[in-house]
Coordinates of N, CA and C in Angstrom, one line a residue:
M1 N 101.1 70.9 103.5 CA 101.5 72.1 104.5 C 102.5 72.9 103.4
S2 N 102.4 74.2 103.5 CA 103.1 75.1 102.7 C 103.8 76.1 103.8
A3 N 105.1 76.2 103.7 CA 105.7 77.3 104.6 C 105.8 78.5 103.7
L4 N 105.5 79.6 104.2 CA 105.3 80.9 103.6 C 106.0 82.0 104.4
N5 N 106.6 83.0 103.7 CA 107.1 84.2 104.3 C 106.3 85.4 103.9
I6 N 105.4 85.9 104.7 CA 104.5 86.9 104.5 C 104.8 88.1 105.3
N7 N 105.2 89.2 104.7 CA 105.4 90.5 105.4 C 106.6 90.3 106.4
G8 N 107.5 89.4 106.1 CA 108.7 89.2 107.1 C 108.3 88.2 108.1
R9 N 107.2 87.5 108.2 CA 106.8 86.6 109.2 C 106.6 85.2 108.6
E10 N 107.1 84.1 109.3 CA 106.8 82.9 108.7 C 105.4 82.2 109.2
Y11 N 104.8 81.7 108.2 CA 103.5 80.9 108.2 C 103.7 79.7 107.7
T12 N 102.8 78.7 108.3 CA 102.7 77.4 107.7 C 101.1 77.3 107.5
V13 N 100.8 76.9 106.3 CA 99.6 76.7 106.0 C 99.0 75.4 105.4
D14 N 97.9 74.9 105.6 CA 97.4 73.7 105.2 C 96.4 73.9 104.1
V15 N 96.9 74.1 102.9 CA 95.9 74.5 101.6 C 96.6 73.7 100.6
D16 N 95.7 73.3 99.6 CA 96.3 72.9 98.4 C 97.2 73.7 97.7
P17 N 98.3 73.1 97.1 CA 99.4 74.0 96.5 C 99.0 74.7 95.4
G18 N 97.8 74.4 94.8 CA 97.2 75.2 93.6 C 96.5 76.3 94.1
T19 N 96.2 76.4 95.3 CA 95.3 77.5 95.8 C 96.0 78.8 95.6
P20 N 95.3 79.8 95.0 CA 95.9 81.1 94.7 C 96.4 81.7 96.0
I21 N 97.4 82.5 95.9 CA 97.9 83.3 97.0 C 96.7 84.3 97.6
L22 N 95.9 84.7 96.7 CA 94.9 85.6 97.2 C 94.0 84.9 98.3
W23 N 93.5 83.9 98.0 CA 92.6 83.1 98.9 C 93.3 82.6 100.2
T24 N 94.6 82.3 100.0 CA 95.4 81.8 101.3 C 95.6 83.1 102.1
L25 N 95.8 84.2 101.5 CA 96.0 85.4 102.3 C 94.6 85.9 103.0
R26 N 93.6 85.8 102.2 CA 92.3 86.3 102.8 C 91.6 85.4 103.6
D27 N 91.4 84.1 103.0 CA 90.6 83.1 103.8 C 91.2 82.3 104.9
T28 N 92.6 82.0 104.6 CA 93.3 81.2 105.5 C 94.0 82.1 106.7
L29 N 94.5 83.2 106.2 CA 95.3 84.1 107.3 C 94.5 85.3 107.8
G30 N 93.4 85.7 107.1 CA 92.6 86.8 107.5 C 93.2 88.1 107.2
M31 N 94.2 88.2 106.2 CA 94.8 89.5 105.6 C 93.9 89.9 104.5
T32 N 92.9 90.8 104.8 CA 91.9 91.2 103.8 C 92.3 92.6 103.0
G33 N 93.4 93.0 103.2 CA 93.9 94.2 102.5 C 94.0 94.0 100.9
T34 N 94.4 92.8 100.5 CA 94.6 92.4 99.1 C 93.2 92.1 98.8
K35 N 92.6 92.7 97.6 CA 91.4 92.6 97.1 C 91.2 91.5 96.1
F36 N 89.9 91.0 96.0 CA 89.6 90.2 94.8 C 88.8 91.1 93.8
G37 N 89.2 91.0 92.6 CA 88.6 91.9 91.7 C 88.0 90.9 90.5
C38 N 88.8 90.6 89.5 CA 88.2 89.9 88.4 C 88.5 88.3 88.4
G39 N 89.6 88.0 89.2 CA 89.9 86.5 89.3 C 90.6 86.0 88.1
A40 N 90.9 87.0 87.1 CA 91.6 86.5 85.8 C 92.9 87.4 85.6
A41 N 93.4 88.1 86.6 CA 94.7 88.6 86.5 C 94.6 89.8 85.6
L42 N 93.4 90.4 85.4 CA 93.1 91.6 84.4 C 93.0 92.9 85.0
C43 N 92.6 93.0 86.2 CA 92.3 94.2 86.8 C 93.5 94.8 87.9
G44 N 94.1 93.9 88.5 CA 95.2 94.4 89.2 C 94.8 94.5 90.7
A45 N 93.7 94.3 91.1 CA 93.1 94.6 92.5 C 94.0 93.9 93.5
C46 N 94.2 92.6 93.1 CA 94.8 91.6 93.9 C 96.4 91.7 94.1
T47 N 96.9 92.6 93.5 CA 98.4 92.9 93.4 C 99.3 92.6 94.6
V48 N 100.1 91.9 94.8 CA 101.1 91.8 95.9 C 102.4 91.6 95.4
H49 N 103.5 91.6 96.2 CA 104.8 91.5 95.7 C 105.3 90.2 96.1
L50 N 106.0 89.5 95.2 CA 106.5 88.1 95.3 C 108.0 88.5 95.0
D51 N 109.0 88.5 96.0 CA 110.3 88.8 96.0 C 110.4 90.1 95.3
G52 N 109.6 91.1 95.7 CA 109.6 92.4 95.2 C 109.0 92.6 93.8
Q53 N 108.6 91.7 93.2 CA 108.0 91.9 92.0 C 106.4 91.9 92.0
A54 N 105.7 92.8 91.4 CA 104.3 92.9 91.6 C 103.8 91.7 90.7
I55 N 102.8 91.0 91.4 CA 102.1 89.7 90.8 C 100.8 89.8 91.0
R56 N 99.9 89.1 90.3 CA 98.6 89.0 90.4 C 98.2 87.7 91.3
S57 N 97.8 87.9 92.6 CA 97.8 87.0 93.6 C 96.5 86.2 93.3
C58 N 95.6 86.6 92.4 CA 94.4 85.7 92.1 C 94.6 84.5 91.2
V59 N 95.8 84.5 90.5 CA 96.1 83.4 89.6 C 97.4 82.8 89.9
T60 N 98.1 83.2 90.8 CA 99.5 82.8 91.3 C 99.2 81.8 92.4
P61 N 99.5 80.5 92.1 CA 99.3 79.5 93.2 C 100.4 79.5 94.3
I62 N 100.0 79.2 95.5 CA 100.7 79.2 96.7 C 102.0 78.5 96.6
S63 N 101.9 77.4 95.8 CA 103.3 76.7 95.6 C 104.3 77.5 94.9
A64 N 104.0 78.6 94.1 CA 104.9 79.6 93.5 C 105.6 80.3 94.6
A65 N 105.0 80.3 95.6 CA 105.6 81.3 96.8 C 106.4 80.8 97.8
E66 N 106.4 79.5 97.8 CA 107.4 78.8 98.8 C 108.8 79.1 98.5
G67 N 109.4 79.5 99.5 CA 110.9 79.8 99.5 C 111.1 81.4 99.1
K68 N 109.9 82.1 98.9 CA 110.0 83.5 98.3 C 109.4 84.3 99.5
K69 N 109.6 85.7 99.3 CA 108.8 86.5 100.3 C 107.6 87.2 99.6
I70 N 106.6 87.1 100.2 CA 105.3 87.8 100.0 C 105.2 89.1 100.6
T71 N 104.8 90.2 99.9 CA 104.7 91.5 100.6 C 103.2 91.9 100.2
T72 N 102.3 92.2 101.3 CA 101.0 92.7 101.1 C 100.9 94.2 101.3
I73 N 99.7 94.7 101.0 CA 99.5 96.2 101.4 C 99.7 96.5 102.8
E74 N 99.4 95.3 103.7 CA 99.5 95.6 105.0 C 101.0 96.1 105.4
A75 N 102.0 95.5 104.9 CA 103.4 95.8 105.1 C 103.8 96.9 104.4
A76 N 103.4 97.1 103.4 CA 103.8 98.1 102.3 C 103.5 99.5 102.9
T77 N 102.3 99.6 103.6 CA 101.9 101.0 104.2 C 101.9 101.1 105.7
N78 N 102.6 100.1 106.3 CA 102.6 100.3 107.8 C 103.7 101.3 108.4
G79 N 104.5 101.8 107.4 CA 105.5 102.8 107.9 C 106.8 102.2 107.9
S80 N 107.0 101.0 107.7 CA 108.3 100.3 107.7 C 108.9 100.3 106.5
D81 N 108.3 100.5 105.3 CA 108.8 100.4 103.9 C 108.7 102.0 103.3
P82 N 109.8 102.6 103.3 CA 109.9 104.1 102.9 C 109.2 104.3 101.6
V83 N 109.3 103.4 100.6 CA 108.7 103.5 99.4 C 107.2 103.5 99.4
G84 N 106.8 102.4 100.0 CA 105.2 102.1 100.4 C 104.7 103.3 101.2
T85 N 105.5 103.9 102.1 CA 105.0 104.9 102.9 C 104.8 106.1 102.0
A86 N 105.9 106.5 101.2 CA 105.8 107.6 100.2 C 104.7 107.5 99.3
V87 N 104.3 106.4 98.9 CA 103.2 106.1 97.9 C 101.9 106.3 98.7
H88 N 101.7 105.8 99.8 CA 100.6 105.8 100.5 C 100.3 107.3 100.9
E89 N 101.3 108.0 101.4 CA 101.1 109.5 101.7 C 100.7 110.4 100.5
A90 N 101.4 110.0 99.4 CA 101.0 110.8 98.1 C 99.5 110.4 97.8
W91 N 99.0 109.1 97.9 CA 97.7 108.7 97.7 C 96.8 109.6 98.5
V92 N 97.1 109.9 99.6 CA 96.2 110.6 100.5 C 96.4 112.0 100.2
K93 N 97.4 112.6 99.9 CA 97.7 114.0 99.5 C 96.9 114.3 98.3
H94 N 96.9 113.4 97.3 CA 96.4 113.6 95.9 C 94.8 113.2 95.9
D95 N 94.3 112.7 97.1 CA 92.9 112.2 97.1 C 92.6 111.4 96.1
V96 N 93.5 110.1 96.0 CA 93.3 109.3 94.8 C 92.1 108.6 95.1
A97 N 92.0 107.9 96.3 CA 90.9 106.9 96.5 C 89.4 107.4 96.3
Q98 N 88.6 106.7 95.7 CA 87.3 106.9 95.7 C 86.5 105.8 96.3
C99 N 86.3 104.8 95.4 CA 85.4 103.6 96.0 C 86.2 102.7 96.8
G100 N 87.6 102.7 96.5 CA 88.5 101.7 97.3 C 88.9 100.4 96.6
Y101 N 88.0 100.1 95.6 CA 88.1 98.8 95.0 C 89.5 98.4 94.6
C102 N 90.1 99.3 93.9 CA 91.5 99.0 93.4 C 92.6 99.5 94.2
Q103 N 92.5 100.3 95.2 CA 93.5 101.0 95.9 C 94.8 100.1 96.4
S104 N 94.4 99.0 97.0 CA 95.6 98.3 97.4 C 96.5 97.8 96.3
G105 N 95.8 97.3 95.3 CA 96.6 96.8 94.2 C 97.2 98.0 93.3
Q106 N 96.6 99.2 93.3 CA 97.3 100.2 92.7 C 98.6 100.7 93.4
I107 N 98.5 100.7 94.8 CA 99.6 101.1 95.6 C 100.7 100.0 95.5
M108 N 100.4 98.8 95.5 CA 101.3 97.8 95.4 C 102.0 97.8 94.0
S109 N 101.4 98.1 93.0 CA 101.9 98.4 91.7 C 102.9 99.6 91.7
A110 N 102.4 100.6 92.1 CA 103.2 101.9 92.2 C 104.4 101.8 93.0
T111 N 104.3 101.0 94.2 CA 105.5 100.7 95.1 C 106.4 99.9 94.3
A112 N 106.2 98.9 93.6 CA 107.1 98.0 93.0 C 107.6 98.7 91.8
F113 N 106.9 99.6 91.1 CA 107.5 100.4 90.1 C 108.6 101.4 90.6
L114 N 108.3 102.1 91.7 CA 109.2 103.1 92.1 C 110.4 102.4 92.7
K115 N 110.3 101.2 93.3 CA 111.5 100.4 93.8 C 112.4 100.0 92.6
A116 N 111.9 99.8 91.6 CA 112.5 99.5 90.4 C 113.3 100.5 89.7
Q117 N 113.1 101.6 90.1 CA 113.6 103.0 89.4 C 115.0 103.2 89.9
P118 N 116.0 103.8 89.2 CA 117.2 104.0 89.9 C 117.1 105.1 90.8
K119 N 117.8 105.1 91.7 CA 117.6 106.3 92.9 C 117.7 107.7 92.3
G120 N 116.7 108.3 92.7 CA 116.6 109.8 92.2 C 115.9 110.0 90.8
K121 N 115.7 108.9 90.3 CA 115.1 109.0 88.8 C 113.6 109.5 89.0
Q122 N 113.3 110.5 88.1 CA 111.9 111.0 88.2 C 111.3 110.5 86.9
P123 N 110.2 109.5 87.0 CA 109.6 108.8 85.9 C 108.8 109.8 85.1
T124 N 108.7 109.7 83.9 CA 107.8 110.4 83.0 C 106.4 110.0 83.3
A125 N 105.4 110.9 82.7 CA 104.0 110.6 82.8 C 103.7 109.3 82.1
A126 N 104.5 109.0 80.8 CA 104.3 108.0 79.9 C 104.8 106.7 80.7
E127 N 105.9 106.9 81.4 CA 106.5 105.7 82.3 C 105.4 105.3 83.3
I128 N 105.0 106.3 83.9 CA 104.0 106.0 85.2 C 102.7 105.3 84.4
D129 N 102.3 105.8 83.3 CA 101.1 105.3 82.8 C 101.4 103.9 82.4
S130 N 102.5 103.6 81.7 CA 102.8 102.2 81.3 C 103.0 101.3 82.4
A131 N 103.6 101.7 83.6 CA 103.8 100.9 84.7 C 102.4 100.6 85.4
M132 N 101.5 101.5 85.4 CA 100.2 101.3 86.1 C 99.1 100.7 85.2
A133 N 99.4 100.6 84.0 CA 98.5 100.2 82.9 C 97.6 98.8 83.3
G134 N 98.4 98.0 84.0 CA 97.6 96.7 84.4 C 96.7 96.8 85.6
N135 N 96.4 98.0 86.0 CA 95.6 98.3 87.2 C 94.4 99.1 86.8
I136 N 93.3 98.6 86.9 CA 92.1 99.2 86.4 C 91.5 100.0 87.7
C137 N 91.1 101.3 87.3 CA 90.3 102.1 88.3 C 88.9 102.4 87.8
R138 N 88.0 101.8 88.4 CA 86.6 102.0 87.9 C 86.0 103.4 88.2
C139 N 86.6 104.2 89.1 CA 86.3 105.5 89.3 C 86.9 106.4 88.4
G140 N 88.0 105.9 87.6 CA 88.7 106.8 86.7 C 89.7 107.8 87.1
T141 N 90.3 107.5 88.4 CA 91.1 108.6 88.9 C 92.5 108.4 88.3
Y142 N 92.8 108.3 87.1 CA 94.0 107.9 86.6 C 95.0 109.2 86.6
A143 N 94.4 110.4 86.4 CA 95.2 111.6 86.5 C 95.9 111.7 88.0
R144 N 95.0 111.4 88.9 CA 95.5 111.6 90.4 C 96.5 110.4 90.7
I145 N 96.1 109.3 90.2 CA 97.2 108.2 90.3 C 98.5 108.6 89.9
R146 N 98.6 109.1 88.6 CA 99.8 109.4 87.9 C 100.5 110.7 88.8
A147 N 99.7 111.6 89.2 CA 100.2 112.7 90.1 C 100.8 112.1 91.4
A148 N 100.1 111.2 92.0 CA 100.5 110.7 93.3 C 101.9 109.8 93.0
V149 N 102.0 109.0 92.0 CA 103.2 108.3 91.7 C 104.3 109.3 91.4
A150 N 104.1 110.3 90.6 CA 105.1 111.3 90.4 C 105.6 112.1 91.6
D151 N 104.6 112.4 92.6 CA 105.0 113.0 93.9 C 105.6 112.1 94.7
A152 N 105.4 110.8 94.9 CA 106.1 110.0 95.6 C 107.4 109.9 95.1
A153 N 107.7 109.7 93.8 CA 109.0 109.6 93.3 C 110.0 110.9 93.7
K154 N 109.2 112.1 93.8 CA 109.9 113.4 94.1 C 110.3 113.3 95.7
T155 N 109.4 112.7 96.3 CA 109.7 112.5 97.8 C 110.9 111.7 98.1
L156 N 111.0 110.6 97.3 CA 112.1 109.7 97.4 C 113.4 110.0 96.9
A157 N 113.5 111.2 96.1 CA 114.7 111.6 95.4 C 115.7 112.0 96.3

């Protein structure tokens, strides 16, 4: 049995400690906002936050999350997180989403990036590109992603 804090709520799950966080979220708890992409931590579709850090949930075992806080796309975009809300609103404004494959992971990476910035800092295009480099968009909306992250940063300033 593993005790987990997910989106501010306590859960007890009966899964092997080596089970990836992704499958615990999706299969055990029914939280399907976090997506499976490559299964090798290469595409970023499965990105969640572990104690505020963006991690790849497809390769991170549930044992690594005990005593820590997991935040998923469901909590980042439900209106209670100002940074997640700003990113989500910018995503819609800039019409970033196409197929949807990468969107939850992209938003989670962008949210972690902006939370790590000093208050009011406006990241450069190069900084945004570097922060988002681990997330693949098979539709190629990288220019819109960059614009949305920059716009969210301005909103939060």
